[in-house]
Amino acid sequence: MPQPLVKVVDLKKYFPVKGVFRVKGWVRAVDGVSFEIMKGQTLGLVGESGCGKTTVGKLVLRLLEPTSGEVYYNGENIYKLKGSKLKEFRRKAQMVFQDPYSSLNPRMTVFDIIYEPVKVYKLKVSDPEKFIVDLLYKVGLNESHLYRYPHEFSGGQRQRIAIARILALNPEFIVLDEPTSALDVSVQAQILNLLKDLQAKYNLTYLFISHDLGVVRYMSDWIAVMYLGQIVEFGPAEEVFEKPLHPYTKALFSAIPIPDPELTRKREKLKAPGEPPSPINPPPGCRFHPRCPFRMDKCSREEPEMIMVEDKHWVKCHLYTKK
Amino acid sequence: MECQPIIEVKDLYVNFYTYAGIVKAIDGVSFKICRGETYCLVGETGCGKSVTARSLTRLVPPPGRIEKGVILYYPEPGGKPINIMELSEEELRKIRGSEISYVFQDPNTSLDPLYTIGYQIAETMHAHGTVASIKEGIRKAVHILKMVLMPDPETRVKNYPHELSGGMKQRAVIGTSLSNNPKLLIADEPTTALDATVQDQIMDLLRKLRRDRNLTILLITHNMGLVAEMCDRVAVMYAGRIVEEADVYELFNNPLHPYTKALLRAVPNPLKRVEKLESIPGTVPNLIYPPPGCRFHPRCPMVMEICREKRPPEINVKPGHRVACWLYAEKRGE
Ligand SMILES: Nc1ncnc2c1ncn2[C@@H]1O[C@H](COP(=O)(O)OP(=O)(O)OP(=O)(O)O)[C@@H](O)[C@H]1O
Ligand SMILES: Nc1ncnc2c1ncn2[C@@H]1O[C@H](COP(=O)(O)OP(=O)(O)OP(=O)(O)O)[C@@H](O)[C@H]1O
Ligand code: SF4
Ligand SMILES: [Mg+2]
Ligand SMILES: [Mg+2]
C-alpha cells in the first residue's frame, strides 16, 4: 500500500468566544476531521461559508495549532516537528490565498516578491535573474514583468505571481484556498489550467478549497464535503458527483445552478430549508438534522458515525448506518 | 408571446470623468425588456452591467455622466412611454423605489443598522404615499415579510439588521423593494454575497414573485448558471457593449459571438466531467483606451482585419437573436 502524503486524524480547532470577563463559549470551527491525500493527487474540500475549510487548510500547514488531533506529513507528525525538519516542512508545504490583491507586498517588485522566500530558506541559486525569469515563464509571464509592482497587474496575473513565488521553493504540497474566486470566469480557466499543468509536471499534491462545485469537479480526484466543522461525505470525485449520498451533499448540489437551461430547469432538486446554524452551539446528533428532509428520530439524538458505504465512499448519516 | 415593452433603451452612452482619463463605460447600448419577463444582463467584472442598470433611472454616480441615449419607460401595457431622460429629479424620485425598484448585491449597504427592518419598510412606503403613517406601514410590513417568506415575520419585523442572517437580510431588502408594488424589479447580483443553498432560496422567491405578481425582473449576474436557471432572454455584455442577445435556450444552444462561445466553454459544469476547460487569452481592456473596432478583437480567435478598424454592426441573425460581430455581416465593410 502506498503511504498518503498527508494524513489528518480527528482534527479539532475551537476558537474562544470572549465575553467581558471570561470565555463565553467556543466556536467549533473544525470538529473531528479526518482524511488522507495521496501524493500527486487533489482533494477538493467544499462547503458553504464558515463551515471550516480555511481553518482545515491552515491546520494541515501548521499555520494554526489544533485544539486536538494529528496531521502526518510523509508519516511524520507535523505538530512535533522542530528545527531544520520544521523548516523543511514549511518549505515543502505552501498555501495560495483567495485574494490576489492583499497577498503580495505592494512596495516590492515582482523580482523581490519571488526572490524573498528563496533568501529566507537560503536556497542556492547561481543566477537569481535567470532563475526568476524561468519561473515567470512557468506561470505564463515573462521577463518584461520582472521589475514591475503588483498594482500594475490584473487579478489573474497577480495570482500567477503568487504561484511563481511558491514554485521558487520547489514545494510538494499546496493548499489552494479559493484561488480563483476573486477572478473572472475567462481568467479563472487560465489559472485552473495552469495549476493542472504544474501538478502534472512536478507531481504536486493539492488540497483545493472552494465553494464552486464546477471548479472543484474539474480539479479534484477526491472530494470532501464539509458542514459545520465536520466532513459529512468523502469519496472519489466522480463517485460523489454522480452518486451523492449525504442529504446535505444532495441539497448543496441541487442548489448550484447549472449552465445549461434544459438541464437546470428539469432536474430534481432536494431543498434544505433555512441556513446553517452557528458553530458555537451546533445542533446535537447529526448537525444537519434541523434542515434535513429525511430526518428520523435518532438523528437529533445520536451523532452518526462516518461509514464506508461503497468502495472508498464514506458518509456520515443515519440513513446509511445498519440497523 | 408578443413583447410589450416596459423599458426601452436606445443607444446609451455613459462616461466616467476620472483623474486617469475618461472611462467609456457604456458605449452604445440598446435593448428592451418585455413585460412579465426575466431579462438578464451577464458579463464579467467591469463590463457595464451595474452602470446600465443604474442608468435606467439616471442613478449613475459622479464622476459618471449619461452622454447620450433615450430611455423609455412604459407605465401601462401598450400605453404611452415616458422618456426618463427628460424627467426632473422630483419626477424621477417618484418612479424610483416605487414603480422601478432595486435590490443590490450587499444587503448591508441597503439596510440602515440603526432602524428595525419593519421601520425601514414602513418608511419606504410612507415616502411614496403608499401608507398614511409609519404605524400603518409597520403593520403592512408583516405582510410583506410574509410574502418574501421570512421565517417568523411577526418577530422579525422588530429586529435590527444585525439580528438577521445574510439570507434573511436579503429577504428584508427584497421586501423593502416590493413594498410600493413596483412594476420592474432590478436585481443587481442579489445573491453574490450569499451561500449556494440560500441563493437558491432567494431565486425561488424571485420566481414566485414573478409568477404571483406578474413582476418584470432585470437580473444582473456574472454567473452563467443563474442565467440558465432564471432568465427568459439574455444580453451578454463585453467592455461596455452588448455583444449578443437571444432567448436563453437559443443563447446556450447556439451561441454566435466568439466571446459568448468562449465564455460558455470556460465555465466548469458540475454535472459534467470536463477534461480541459477552454480559457480566453488576455484580460478585459482598459476602458479609458478601449481597443478600436470590435472591443473584443485583441482576444478573439476569429479576428479579421476589419475587426481592428470598424465597430461591428448589430446583426439580427434570426428573430430575437442579434449579434455584434463582423463574422455575421453579409457585406463586410458596410
Ligand atoms: N481566528 C478566529 N477566531 C474566532 N473564530 C474564527 C477564527 N477563524 C475562523 N473562525 C470561525 O470559524 C468558523 C470557520 O471559519 P473558516 O474561515 O474556516 O470557514 P470557511 O469554510 O473557510 O468559510 P469561507 O467559505 O467563508 O471562507 C467560522 O465560524 C469562523 O467565524
Ligand atoms: N465611480 C466610478 N468611477 C470611475 N469609473 C467607474 C465608476 N463606476 C463604474 N466605473 C467604470 O464603469 C465600467 C462599468 O462598471 P460597472 O460597475 O457597470 O461594471 P459591472 O459590469 O457591474 O461589474 P461587476 O461585475 O464588477 O459589478 C467599469 O469599467 C468601471 O471601471
Ligand atoms: S467582430 Fe471580429 S474580433 Fe469581434 S468577435 Fe467578431 S470575429 Fe471576433
Ligand atoms: Mg475560507
Ligand atoms: Mg456590478
XYZ file of C-alpha atoms and ligand atoms in Angstrom:
729
model
C 0.000 0.000 0.000
C 1.390 3.412 -0.900
C 1.532 5.807 2.019
C -0.527 9.003 1.870
C 1.487 12.229 1.717
C -0.939 13.936 4.087
C -2.940 12.127 6.739
C -5.288 14.012 9.047
C -6.651 12.280 12.145
C -9.569 13.583 14.207
C -8.533 17.192 13.921
C -10.284 19.795 16.080
C -9.955 23.525 16.365
C -12.094 25.506 18.805
C -11.814 29.290 18.897
C -12.782 31.037 22.148
C -15.759 33.394 22.144
C -14.645 36.088 24.529
C -17.027 37.685 26.970
C -16.142 40.645 29.156
C -14.551 38.667 31.969
C -14.260 35.139 30.700
C -14.595 32.871 27.720
C -18.309 32.607 26.928
C -18.094 29.608 24.649
C -16.271 28.027 21.779
C -16.593 28.287 18.022
C -16.210 24.705 16.927
C -14.665 25.665 13.602
C -13.245 22.205 12.924
C -14.688 19.356 14.919
C -13.258 15.917 14.268
C -11.995 15.941 10.705
C -10.039 13.027 9.184
C -8.823 12.454 5.628
C -5.834 11.396 3.548
C -4.298 12.759 0.360
C -2.090 10.582 -1.836
C 0.973 12.074 -3.487
C 0.267 13.773 -6.810
C -3.480 13.910 -6.220
C -6.003 16.640 -5.450
C -8.512 16.583 -2.655
C -11.320 19.088 -3.193
C -12.777 20.496 0.032
C -16.229 22.006 -0.470
C -18.835 23.541 1.777
C -20.574 26.813 2.476
C -19.223 29.916 4.136
C -17.965 29.390 7.679
C -18.016 25.582 7.620
C -14.300 25.485 8.460
C -12.487 24.992 5.135
C -9.828 27.661 5.610
C -9.248 26.560 9.186
C -8.590 22.995 7.972
C -6.194 24.372 5.340
C -4.244 26.331 7.930
C -4.154 23.420 10.374
C -2.630 20.989 7.869
C 0.140 23.508 7.200
C 0.605 24.211 10.903
C -0.235 27.872 10.390
C -2.595 27.256 13.320
C -2.166 24.943 16.294
C -5.035 22.481 16.727
C -7.136 22.016 19.842
C -6.588 18.284 19.355
C -5.839 15.787 16.626
C -2.906 14.903 14.419
C -1.585 15.713 10.963
C 1.039 13.408 9.440
C 3.154 14.514 6.523
C 5.079 11.680 4.931
C 4.407 9.703 8.106
C 5.689 12.387 10.495
C 3.527 14.277 12.950
C 3.854 17.914 11.851
C 2.973 19.301 15.268
C 6.049 17.569 16.715
C 8.495 18.834 14.081
C 11.303 21.115 15.267
C 14.358 22.936 13.922
C 15.560 22.019 10.457
C 12.807 19.455 9.969
C 10.122 22.040 10.659
C 11.842 24.469 8.316
C 11.970 21.789 5.619
C 8.233 21.144 6.098
C 7.486 24.854 5.865
C 9.329 24.989 2.540
C 7.625 21.921 1.073
C 4.066 22.728 2.151
C 2.662 26.023 0.899
C -0.585 27.976 0.629
C -2.170 30.142 -2.086
C -4.825 32.529 -0.826
C -8.049 33.782 -2.362
C -7.226 37.444 -2.524
C -4.501 38.185 -5.068
C -4.620 41.836 -4.006
C -3.617 41.592 -0.387
C -1.273 38.607 -0.586
C 1.520 40.482 -2.430
C 3.570 43.268 -0.888
C 2.675 46.415 -2.872
C 6.094 48.011 -2.343
C 8.130 45.136 -3.774
C 8.881 44.393 -7.420
C 7.968 41.024 -8.884
C 11.639 40.074 -8.693
C 11.825 40.794 -4.966
C 8.474 39.185 -4.232
C 9.576 35.908 -5.783
C 13.157 36.060 -4.546
C 12.362 36.826 -0.908
C 11.381 33.292 0.145
C 14.450 31.949 -1.662
C 16.571 34.085 0.654
C 14.567 33.151 3.730
C 15.133 29.452 3.084
C 18.733 30.064 1.946
C 18.283 28.106 -1.263
C 21.289 28.012 -3.571
C 20.614 29.919 -6.766
C 23.563 30.798 -9.023
C 21.807 33.306 -11.296
C 18.795 34.851 -9.500
C 17.533 36.776 -12.503
C 17.559 33.746 -14.790
C 16.029 31.654 -12.006
C 13.132 34.077 -11.661
C 12.610 34.580 -15.383
C 12.355 30.777 -15.731
C 9.695 30.762 -13.007
C 7.785 33.576 -14.689
C 7.663 31.558 -17.890
C 6.323 28.554 -15.984
C 3.319 30.616 -14.873
C 2.744 32.328 -18.209
C 4.534 35.629 -17.527
C 7.889 36.813 -18.891
C 10.997 38.952 -18.304
C 9.131 42.179 -19.104
C 7.265 41.717 -15.800
C 10.396 41.377 -13.624
C 10.729 44.871 -12.243
C 7.088 45.881 -12.071
C 4.919 46.322 -8.985
C 1.757 44.382 -8.045
C -0.616 47.278 -8.773
C 0.426 47.120 -12.425
C -1.082 43.652 -12.756
C -4.589 42.276 -13.159
C -6.061 39.840 -10.606
C -5.206 36.823 -12.721
C -1.628 37.999 -13.243
C -1.201 38.578 -9.513
C -2.366 35.053 -8.817
C 0.290 33.872 -11.309
C 2.923 35.834 -9.376
C 1.743 34.273 -6.108
C 2.078 30.832 -7.688
C 5.558 31.623 -9.080
C 6.648 32.703 -5.612
C 5.645 29.334 -4.226
C 7.183 27.371 -7.096
C 10.510 29.048 -6.297
C 10.648 26.870 -3.183
C 10.161 23.648 -5.101
C 7.146 22.614 -2.987
C 5.416 19.223 -2.820
C 2.097 20.094 -1.261
C -0.018 23.212 -1.841
C -3.197 24.288 -0.099
C -5.160 26.348 -2.616
C -7.763 28.365 -0.704
C -10.346 29.619 -3.223
C -7.529 30.584 -5.599
C -9.876 31.757 -8.355
C -12.952 33.091 -6.517
C -11.845 36.686 -6.999
C -11.288 36.196 -10.722
C -13.486 36.378 -13.797
C -14.527 33.134 -15.472
C -12.317 33.624 -18.512
C -9.267 34.219 -16.309
C -10.273 31.536 -13.825
C -9.977 28.932 -16.579
C -6.422 30.113 -17.330
C -5.354 29.729 -13.697
C -7.044 26.341 -13.227
C -5.343 25.009 -16.338
C -2.012 26.374 -15.138
C -2.440 24.631 -11.772
C -3.268 21.352 -13.511
C -0.251 21.595 -15.813
C 2.090 22.343 -12.907
C 0.673 19.435 -10.946
C 1.285 17.020 -13.823
C 4.790 18.355 -14.416
C 6.050 18.419 -10.834
C 3.840 15.739 -9.271
C 2.335 18.277 -6.871
C -0.255 17.366 -4.261
C -3.150 19.775 -3.753
C -5.753 20.480 -1.114
C -8.172 22.531 -3.206
C -10.672 24.592 -1.201
C -13.672 26.086 -2.967
C -17.378 26.631 -2.760
C -17.689 26.421 -6.554
C -18.650 22.850 -7.339
C -17.892 23.144 -11.045
C -14.356 24.229 -10.280
C -13.919 21.509 -7.676
C -15.114 18.791 -10.008
C -12.740 19.991 -12.683
C -9.746 19.975 -10.337
C -10.219 17.081 -7.931
C -9.559 13.358 -7.699
C -11.234 13.151 -4.291
C -13.963 15.225 -2.672
C -14.660 16.032 0.962
C -17.939 17.836 1.729
C -17.942 19.855 4.967
C -20.878 21.029 7.030
C -20.491 22.968 10.268
C -16.965 21.827 11.113
C -17.298 18.209 10.034
C -16.781 16.176 6.899
C -20.129 14.591 6.033
C -19.121 12.843 2.813
C -15.825 11.728 1.334
C -15.012 9.792 -1.795
C -13.641 9.672 -5.316
C -14.722 12.840 -7.160
C -16.631 11.064 -9.909
C -18.467 8.867 -7.394
C -19.511 11.770 -5.186
C -20.671 13.910 -8.100
C -22.516 11.117 -9.867
C -23.968 9.494 -6.748
C -24.050 11.908 -3.819
C -25.239 10.121 -0.684
C -25.499 12.574 2.186
C -28.696 14.688 2.198
C -26.582 17.824 2.643
C -24.439 16.959 -0.371
C -27.610 16.395 -2.378
C -29.098 19.702 -1.227
C -25.868 21.563 -1.956
C -25.587 20.053 -5.426
C -29.260 20.836 -6.111
C -28.756 24.453 -5.159
C -25.963 25.051 -7.646
C -27.336 26.490 -10.880
C -26.084 24.544 -13.889
C -25.007 26.453 -17.009
C -27.475 24.577 -19.194
C -31.079 25.819 -19.284
C -32.732 22.500 -20.147
C -30.795 20.501 -17.581
C -31.009 23.001 -14.739
C -34.767 23.524 -15.063
C -35.877 19.937 -15.312
C -33.600 18.219 -12.802
C -34.925 17.036 -9.460
C -33.948 19.235 -6.590
C -33.610 18.430 -2.951
C -34.313 21.560 -0.925
C -32.861 22.230 2.506
C -34.818 24.995 4.229
C -33.143 27.569 6.452
C -29.492 28.403 6.790
C -26.525 26.754 8.508
C -26.733 27.343 12.274
C -23.935 28.843 14.345
C -20.882 26.672 15.040
C -20.932 27.951 18.627
C -23.822 25.721 19.650
C -24.102 23.195 16.845
C -27.261 21.071 16.865
C -26.944 17.764 18.740
C -26.958 14.456 16.906
C -26.452 14.951 13.203
C -25.593 18.617 12.704
C -27.697 18.763 9.571
C -30.850 17.349 11.159
C -32.783 20.633 11.600
C -32.643 21.172 7.824
C -32.771 17.578 6.638
C -35.824 16.400 4.689
C -35.091 12.747 5.639
C -34.667 13.341 9.359
C -35.550 10.432 11.661
C -35.956 10.320 15.432
C -32.454 9.263 16.228
C -30.935 11.969 14.039
C -31.452 14.580 16.740
C -30.115 12.283 19.467
C -27.152 10.346 18.140
C -24.271 11.632 16.099
C -23.857 9.314 13.079
C -20.515 7.597 12.512
C -18.557 8.089 9.313
C -19.061 4.804 7.478
C -17.873 3.404 4.172
C -20.928 2.682 2.045
C -19.212 1.790 -1.172
C -15.605 1.304 -2.082
C -13.806 4.324 -0.595
C -17.044 6.328 -0.482
C -17.749 7.477 3.077
C -20.810 9.158 4.518
C -21.851 10.416 7.952
C -25.610 9.876 8.044
C -28.043 7.566 9.840
C -29.768 6.679 6.573
C -26.760 4.505 5.832
C -25.981 3.064 9.268
C -27.102 -0.534 9.624
C -29.909 -1.255 11.999
C -45.629 35.631 -26.745
C -45.614 39.131 -28.106
C -43.328 41.610 -26.425
C -44.973 44.513 -24.654
C -42.020 46.627 -23.617
C -41.766 48.059 -20.121
C -38.357 49.647 -20.698
C -36.622 50.515 -23.902
C -33.030 51.739 -24.017
C -31.714 53.236 -27.214
C -28.078 53.990 -27.919
C -26.933 54.671 -24.372
C -23.508 56.193 -23.746
C -22.073 56.711 -20.242
C -18.628 58.111 -19.426
C -16.781 58.476 -16.128
C -14.536 61.503 -15.859
C -11.684 60.246 -13.699
C -8.280 61.638 -12.882
C -6.665 58.996 -15.086
C -8.876 59.810 -18.055
C -12.358 59.359 -19.476
C -13.721 55.857 -18.881
C -16.002 54.969 -21.801
C -18.055 52.658 -19.621
C -21.205 52.267 -21.728
C -20.728 52.584 -25.430
C -23.917 52.467 -27.462
C -26.133 50.003 -25.628
C -29.696 49.293 -26.826
C -32.209 46.763 -25.554
C -35.755 46.428 -24.372
C -37.341 44.472 -21.570
C -40.761 42.906 -22.141
C -43.497 42.985 -19.525
C -43.541 39.944 -17.266
C -40.212 38.500 -18.350
C -36.940 37.984 -16.549
C -34.238 39.653 -18.591
C -30.576 39.044 -17.793
C -27.514 41.167 -18.258
C -24.484 38.918 -17.974
C -20.779 39.614 -18.289
C -17.512 39.830 -16.430
C -16.341 42.456 -13.938
C -16.428 45.996 -15.237
C -18.331 45.261 -18.445
C -21.024 47.787 -17.513
C -23.907 45.782 -16.051
C -24.431 47.936 -12.964
C -23.962 51.237 -14.762
C -26.541 50.163 -17.342
C -28.973 49.175 -14.611
C -28.480 52.414 -12.725
C -28.897 54.434 -15.910
C -32.466 53.180 -16.211
C -33.467 55.666 -13.515
C -30.499 58.001 -14.046
C -28.872 56.787 -10.866
C -25.323 56.994 -12.265
C -22.996 58.325 -9.553
C -20.473 61.092 -10.265
C -17.961 61.309 -11.902
C -20.248 59.409 -14.279
C -22.436 61.099 -16.852
C -25.022 59.816 -19.287
C -23.783 61.365 -22.518
C -26.438 60.265 -24.897
C -29.363 57.922 -25.251
C -33.088 57.509 -24.894
C -34.665 55.585 -22.040
C -38.371 54.969 -22.453
C -40.481 53.694 -19.590
C -43.981 52.361 -20.312
C -46.047 52.617 -17.104
C -49.074 50.911 -18.701
C -49.145 47.960 -21.091
C -49.380 49.347 -24.603
C -49.661 52.882 -23.224
C -47.586 55.928 -23.964
C -43.957 55.902 -22.817
C -42.225 58.417 -20.564
C -38.735 59.472 -21.593
C -36.707 59.082 -18.410
C -34.036 61.379 -19.826
C -36.466 64.286 -19.818
C -37.825 63.953 -16.272
C -36.974 66.301 -13.431
C -35.225 64.907 -10.311
C -38.527 65.257 -8.486
C -40.452 63.217 -11.063
C -37.676 60.618 -11.127
C -37.764 60.150 -7.369
C -41.438 59.246 -7.641
C -40.658 56.446 -10.063
C -37.508 55.191 -8.356
C -38.289 52.965 -5.392
C -41.938 52.658 -6.316
C -42.523 51.762 -9.964
C -38.927 50.749 -10.634
C -37.013 49.468 -7.640
C -33.619 47.993 -6.963
C -32.044 45.163 -4.996
C -28.249 45.389 -4.733
C -25.575 42.810 -4.016
C -24.770 43.559 -0.410
C -27.830 43.716 1.849
C -25.741 45.532 4.476
C -25.414 48.627 2.320
C -29.175 48.751 1.680
C -30.245 48.443 5.320
C -29.719 51.060 7.999
C -28.241 49.397 11.106
C -29.996 51.900 13.394
C -33.597 51.014 12.500
C -35.668 47.863 12.671
C -36.462 46.286 9.345
C -40.173 46.901 9.957
C -39.490 50.605 10.340
C -37.382 50.666 7.183
C -40.099 49.025 5.111
C -42.707 51.379 6.591
C -40.528 54.394 5.839
C -40.122 53.408 2.169
C -43.902 53.033 1.838
C -44.575 56.274 3.665
C -42.132 58.205 1.466
C -44.106 57.191 -1.612
C -47.504 57.689 -0.033
C -48.403 54.012 -0.111
C -49.367 54.243 3.575
C -50.702 57.215 5.538
C -48.494 56.702 8.599
C -45.407 54.805 9.745
C -47.641 52.875 12.132
C -49.779 51.589 9.296
C -46.578 50.834 7.392
C -45.216 48.651 10.181
C -48.478 46.685 10.217
C -48.192 46.189 6.468
C -44.515 45.267 6.811
C -45.511 41.999 8.490
C -47.443 41.021 5.359
C -44.549 41.995 3.169
C -42.143 39.887 5.214
C -44.607 37.029 4.902
C -44.667 37.491 1.165
C -40.870 37.217 0.953
C -41.125 34.062 3.095
C -39.257 35.479 6.067
C -39.382 32.926 8.865
C -41.393 34.170 11.850
C -42.319 37.589 10.355
C -44.122 38.933 13.481
C -40.861 38.757 15.443
C -38.530 39.637 12.625
C -40.334 42.881 11.859
C -38.982 44.196 15.188
C -35.413 43.013 14.539
C -32.434 45.175 13.659
C -30.383 44.119 10.624
C -27.547 42.645 12.717
C -30.024 40.219 14.282
C -30.705 38.611 10.910
C -28.704 36.121 8.838
C -27.438 37.088 5.376
C -30.324 35.384 3.635
C -32.909 36.994 5.937
C -31.354 40.428 5.351
C -31.623 39.979 1.603
C -35.260 38.910 2.027
C -35.852 42.118 4.005
C -34.232 44.154 1.224
C -36.369 42.458 -1.406
C -39.399 43.116 0.792
C -38.495 46.801 1.000
C -38.114 46.952 -2.781
C -41.502 45.351 -3.269
C -43.285 47.430 -0.661
C -44.569 50.002 -3.162
C -45.681 47.412 -5.665
C -43.091 48.033 -8.355
C -43.614 47.037 -11.957
C -39.934 46.470 -12.624
C -37.522 44.979 -10.117
C -33.838 45.440 -10.920
C -31.797 42.862 -9.035
C -28.068 43.575 -9.333
C -26.156 40.427 -8.259
C -28.673 39.918 -5.447
C -27.133 36.653 -4.252
C -23.431 37.036 -4.948
C -22.735 37.579 -1.250
C -24.811 34.564 -0.192
C -24.221 30.839 0.086
C -25.438 28.412 -2.544
C -28.398 26.993 -0.614
C -29.506 30.490 0.392
C -29.068 31.784 -3.148
C -31.321 29.007 -4.349
C -33.992 30.040 -1.827
C -33.823 33.677 -2.982
C -34.110 32.585 -6.621
C -37.175 30.501 -5.745
C -38.610 33.619 -4.144
C -37.966 35.771 -7.230
C -39.602 33.125 -9.422
C -42.620 33.018 -7.139
C -42.967 36.817 -7.086
C -42.742 36.932 -10.817
C -45.467 34.319 -11.154
C -47.804 35.637 -8.460
C -47.465 39.334 -9.164
C -46.554 39.396 -12.838
C -43.395 41.234 -11.855
C -40.845 42.098 -14.543
C -37.303 41.381 -13.429
C -33.982 42.639 -14.701
C -31.433 40.226 -13.246
C -27.780 41.143 -13.327
C -25.229 38.442 -12.763
C -21.852 37.123 -13.822
C -22.976 33.548 -13.170
C -23.894 31.624 -16.317
C -25.628 29.020 -14.177
C -28.042 31.601 -12.792
C -28.720 32.897 -16.288
C -29.605 29.386 -17.438
C -31.836 28.847 -14.465
C -33.687 32.154 -14.238
C -33.890 34.066 -17.479
C -36.173 34.284 -20.478
C -33.876 36.463 -22.536
C -30.218 37.329 -22.092
C -27.880 40.093 -23.176
C -24.166 39.333 -22.979
C -22.060 42.404 -22.300
C -18.399 42.899 -23.017
C -16.421 46.084 -22.350
C -19.417 48.419 -22.334
C -21.354 46.939 -25.226
C -23.967 44.266 -25.740
C -22.265 41.706 -27.976
C -25.128 39.227 -28.203
C -28.781 38.988 -27.219
C -31.082 35.994 -27.505
C -33.660 33.799 -25.880
C -31.929 31.812 -23.120
C -32.238 28.415 -24.832
C -31.027 29.829 -28.109
C -28.075 31.508 -26.422
C -26.830 28.344 -24.732
C -27.560 26.022 -27.667
C -26.457 28.283 -30.446
C -24.069 30.974 -29.202
C -22.716 33.042 -32.070
C -20.379 35.697 -30.783
C -16.806 34.439 -30.265
C -16.876 35.902 -26.744
C -20.129 34.157 -25.784
C -18.815 30.877 -27.187
C -15.561 31.177 -25.273
C -17.322 32.225 -22.082
C -19.618 29.209 -22.173
C -16.670 26.867 -22.677
C -14.740 28.468 -19.816
C -17.438 27.783 -17.204
C -16.938 24.456 -15.440
C -20.169 22.465 -15.257
C -20.510 20.457 -12.032
C -22.747 17.906 -13.746
C -20.213 17.070 -16.405
C -16.747 15.663 -16.416
C -14.535 18.052 -18.353
C -11.021 17.099 -19.415
C -9.865 20.557 -20.398
C -11.507 23.942 -19.873
C -11.004 26.455 -22.611
C -9.652 29.728 -21.412
C -9.792 33.096 -23.125
C -6.301 34.570 -23.515
C -5.612 38.023 -22.151
C -7.830 40.188 -19.958
C -10.621 42.705 -20.387
C -9.465 46.001 -21.882
C -8.941 49.273 -20.104
C -11.949 51.427 -20.951
C -10.006 54.668 -20.911
C -8.240 53.439 -24.029
C -10.631 50.830 -25.399
C -9.449 48.915 -28.473
C -10.747 50.395 -31.727
C -13.202 48.474 -33.878
C -14.600 45.466 -32.048
C -13.636 45.787 -28.385
C -13.095 42.015 -28.212
C -10.672 41.863 -31.131
C -7.404 41.617 -29.133
C -8.662 38.375 -27.529
C -10.677 36.962 -30.397
C -9.544 33.756 -32.126
C -11.502 34.688 -35.260
C -10.220 38.242 -35.614
C -10.103 39.712 -39.134
C -8.631 42.911 -40.484
C -11.907 44.801 -40.365
C -12.457 43.901 -36.695
C -9.463 46.018 -35.754
C -10.753 49.052 -37.566
C -14.523 49.284 -37.598
C -17.117 48.753 -34.964
C -19.163 45.655 -35.892
C -22.834 46.323 -36.664
C -25.616 44.643 -34.681
C -26.957 41.900 -36.894
C -30.308 40.197 -36.459
C -29.350 36.656 -37.358
C -32.868 35.439 -36.762
C -35.877 36.918 -34.972
C -34.862 37.703 -31.396
C -31.199 36.778 -31.851
C -28.784 39.590 -32.525
C -25.024 39.642 -32.506
C -22.442 42.402 -32.894
C -19.686 40.696 -34.835
C -18.214 41.045 -38.307
C -18.343 37.290 -38.873
C -22.078 37.592 -39.400
C -22.161 40.701 -41.536
C -23.343 39.999 -45.058
C -21.295 42.613 -46.790
C -18.309 43.235 -44.616
C -17.182 46.782 -44.554
C -20.590 48.299 -44.950
N -9.353 33.365 14.405
C -10.629 33.061 14.605
N -11.235 33.384 15.783
C -12.520 33.060 16.013
N -13.314 32.412 15.139
C -12.773 32.054 13.964
C -11.411 32.370 13.631
N -11.160 31.906 12.383
C -12.303 31.343 11.954
N -13.277 31.415 12.905
C -14.638 30.882 12.813
O -14.521 29.516 12.473
C -15.527 29.119 11.561
C -14.884 28.526 10.334
O -14.178 29.546 9.632
P -13.391 29.281 8.278
O -12.769 30.570 7.884
O -12.511 28.115 8.422
O -14.580 28.922 7.276
P -14.563 28.729 5.697
O -15.235 27.439 5.423
O -13.185 28.926 5.170
O -15.515 29.902 5.211
P -15.480 30.815 3.894
O -16.076 29.981 2.806
O -16.374 31.967 4.260
O -14.049 31.204 3.652
C -16.364 30.358 11.284
O -17.494 30.322 12.120
C -15.439 31.495 11.679
O -16.186 32.596 12.098
N -17.465 55.627 -9.867
C -16.761 55.257 -10.947
N -15.643 55.901 -11.310
C -14.932 55.535 -12.397
N -15.250 54.506 -13.200
C -16.358 53.814 -12.879
C -17.173 54.131 -11.746
N -18.191 53.257 -11.679
C -18.017 52.426 -12.736
N -16.933 52.760 -13.458
C -16.431 52.073 -14.647
O -17.501 51.724 -15.471
C -17.328 50.433 -16.002
C -18.587 49.614 -15.790
O -18.751 49.404 -14.395
P -19.950 48.536 -13.800
O -19.949 48.791 -12.333
O -21.181 48.792 -14.553
O -19.447 47.066 -14.099
P -20.204 45.698 -13.760
O -20.408 45.005 -15.045
O -21.385 45.960 -12.896
O -19.058 44.936 -12.960
P -19.155 43.997 -11.644
O -19.452 42.625 -12.150
O -17.771 44.090 -11.095
O -20.199 44.571 -10.747
C -16.099 49.834 -15.357
O -15.070 49.746 -16.292
C -15.760 50.784 -14.255
O -14.372 50.936 -14.167
S -16.089 41.182 -34.638
Fe -14.183 40.139 -35.102
S -12.950 40.367 -33.281
Fe -15.042 40.871 -32.731
S -15.835 38.936 -32.017
Fe -16.387 39.029 -34.145
S -14.712 38.000 -35.160
Fe -14.005 38.424 -33.124
Mg -12.349 30.355 3.819
Mg -21.849 45.475 -10.902
